[in-house]
Every structure is written in structure tokens, then in C-alpha cells.
Short mmCIF file of C-alpha atoms in Angstrom, two decimals:
data_model
loop_
_atom_site.label_atom_id
_atom_site.label_comp_id
_atom_site.label_asym_id
_atom_site.label_seq_id
_atom_site.Cartn_x
_atom_site.Cartn_y
_atom_site.Cartn_z
CA VAL L 1 18.54 16.79 1.67
CA VAL L 2 18.97 13.27 3.05
CA SER L 3 21.91 12.36 5.29
CA LEU L 4 22.89 8.70 5.20
CA PHE L 5 24.76 6.99 8.04
CA ASP L 6 25.88 3.45 8.70
CA ARG L 7 24.89 2.14 12.10
CA ASP L 8 27.64 0.78 14.33
CA LYS L 9 27.08 -0.78 17.74
CA ALA L 10 30.76 -0.75 18.69
CA SER L 11 31.63 2.77 17.52
CA ARG L 12 30.14 6.01 16.31
CA ASP L 13 27.91 5.91 13.24
CA ASP L 14 29.79 7.02 10.10
CA CYS L 15 28.35 9.52 7.64
CA LEU L 16 28.18 7.93 4.19
CA GLY L 17 27.19 11.19 2.56
CA MET L 18 24.28 13.44 1.76
CA ALA L 19 21.92 13.39 -1.20
CA LEU L 20 19.58 15.96 -2.66
CA VAL L 21 16.10 14.52 -3.25
CA PRO L 22 13.85 16.33 -5.77
CA LEU L 23 10.56 16.46 -3.88
CA ASP L 24 8.84 18.48 -6.61
CA GLU L 25 8.19 15.20 -8.44
CA LEU L 26 6.05 14.12 -5.49
CA LEU L 27 3.63 16.96 -6.21
CA GLU L 28 2.72 15.29 -9.50
CA ARG L 29 2.93 11.69 -8.29
CA ARG L 30 2.26 10.74 -4.68
CA GLU L 31 5.03 8.13 -4.80
CA ALA L 32 8.35 8.09 -6.61
CA CYS L 33 11.67 6.25 -6.72
CA PHE L 34 14.92 8.19 -6.84
CA THR L 35 18.54 7.23 -7.26
CA ALA L 36 20.55 10.11 -5.87
CA PRO L 37 24.35 10.45 -5.81
CA LEU L 38 25.88 10.75 -2.35
CA SER L 39 28.17 13.70 -1.60
CA LEU L 40 31.11 11.46 -0.59
CA GLN L 41 30.85 8.46 -2.93
CA GLY L 42 28.26 6.08 -4.27
CA SER L 43 24.53 6.59 -4.52
CA VAL L 44 21.35 5.78 -2.65
CA LYS L 45 18.06 4.51 -4.02
CA LEU L 46 14.97 5.82 -2.23
CA ARG L 47 11.27 5.17 -2.60
CA ILE L 48 9.32 8.07 -1.15
CA ARG L 49 5.57 8.28 -0.60
CA TRP L 50 3.83 11.58 0.14
CA ARG L 51 1.09 11.23 2.74
CA SER L 52 -0.77 14.14 4.19
CA ALA L 53 -1.76 14.30 7.84
CA ALA L 54 -5.37 14.86 6.78
CA ALA L 55 -5.37 11.62 4.79
CA GLU L 56 -3.82 9.75 7.74
CA TRP L 57 -6.48 11.18 10.08
CA ALA L 58 -9.30 10.26 7.69
CA GLU L 59 -8.01 6.68 7.37
CA ALA L 60 -7.71 6.34 11.15
CA ARG L 61 -11.22 7.76 11.63
CA GLU L 62 -12.69 5.36 9.07
CA ALA L 63 -10.99 2.41 10.76
CA ALA L 64 -12.29 3.51 14.17
CA LEU L 65 -15.83 3.92 12.84
CA ALA L 66 -15.67 0.52 11.16
CA GLY L 67 -14.55 -0.99 14.48
CA GLU L 68 -17.41 0.73 16.32
CA LEU L 69 -19.93 -0.51 13.76
CA GLU L 70 -18.62 -4.07 14.08
CA GLU L 71 -18.80 -3.88 17.89
CA SER L 72 -22.37 -2.55 17.68
CA ARG L 73 -23.33 -5.39 15.33
CA LEU L 74 -21.82 -7.96 17.72
CA GLN L 75 -23.71 -6.42 20.67
CA GLN L 76 -26.96 -6.61 18.72
CA GLN L 77 -26.31 -10.27 17.94
CA ARG L 78 -25.62 -10.99 21.62
CA LEU L 79 -28.81 -9.19 22.68
CA LYS L 80 -30.84 -11.05 20.09
CA ALA L 81 -29.41 -14.40 21.20
CA SER L 82 -30.03 -13.49 24.85
CA SER L 83 -33.63 -12.44 24.18
CA GLU L 84 -34.26 -15.64 22.19
CA VAL L 85 -33.00 -17.68 25.15
CA SER L 86 -35.21 -15.66 27.52
CA LEU L 87 -38.28 -16.20 25.31
CA ALA L 88 -37.55 -19.91 25.13
CA GLU L 89 -37.24 -20.05 28.94
CA LEU L 90 -40.56 -18.19 29.35
CA ALA L 91 -42.28 -20.55 26.93
CA ALA L 92 -40.91 -23.56 28.83
CA GLU L 93 -42.14 -22.11 32.15
CA ARG L 94 -45.62 -21.54 30.72
CA ARG L 95 -45.76 -25.08 29.39
CA GLN L 96 -44.83 -26.34 32.85
CA GLN L 97 -47.47 -24.14 34.48
CA ASP L 98 -50.11 -25.19 31.97
CA GLY L 99 -49.20 -28.84 32.46
CA ALA L 100 -49.32 -28.62 36.27
#
């Protein structure tokens, strides 16, 4: 059951009616559109998507792991660049020492 209200800033929200939404269709399809008659008058069109908490957790975990992998890759690039600079500095020092 869905209760539908209009939102008023100046006064209380008014109930526009209630609608019965057949969720059994979501067992077959993970997303569905419904047009349901309201109990008072009119109808409401809803698009509903079924998402399990396990799927949400798995998506969040994958995103976090992808972020960690990207951060690790960036750290490796920084270390490599830093070590290349250090090697270049050492080579320059040796050339100076050999030339002196």
C-alpha cells in the first residue's frame, strides 16, 4: 500500500489517497511500472525497482576495492617517479665526483 500526499509549506499536507501496488510482479522482473488507482480519486504512476541489500553491499564493496586499487597504482607511480629522480641525482653526483 502506498499513501500519497501533497506537500504544503503553509498548511498541513493533504492525503490524495492510497494505492495498492502489486509487488509480486517484482519477483519476476526486478523493475516494473504500475498505474494504480487512488482510493479517493485519480491514479498514480509508479516505477519501482527491487534492490536487495546484498546487491547494494556488493556494489559498494566493489567500488571501494576499485578505489583502493587506483590509490595503490597512484602510489606506485609516485614511488617510481621518486626513485627515478633519486637515481638521476645519484648519477649526477657521481659524474661530479668523477670529474673533480
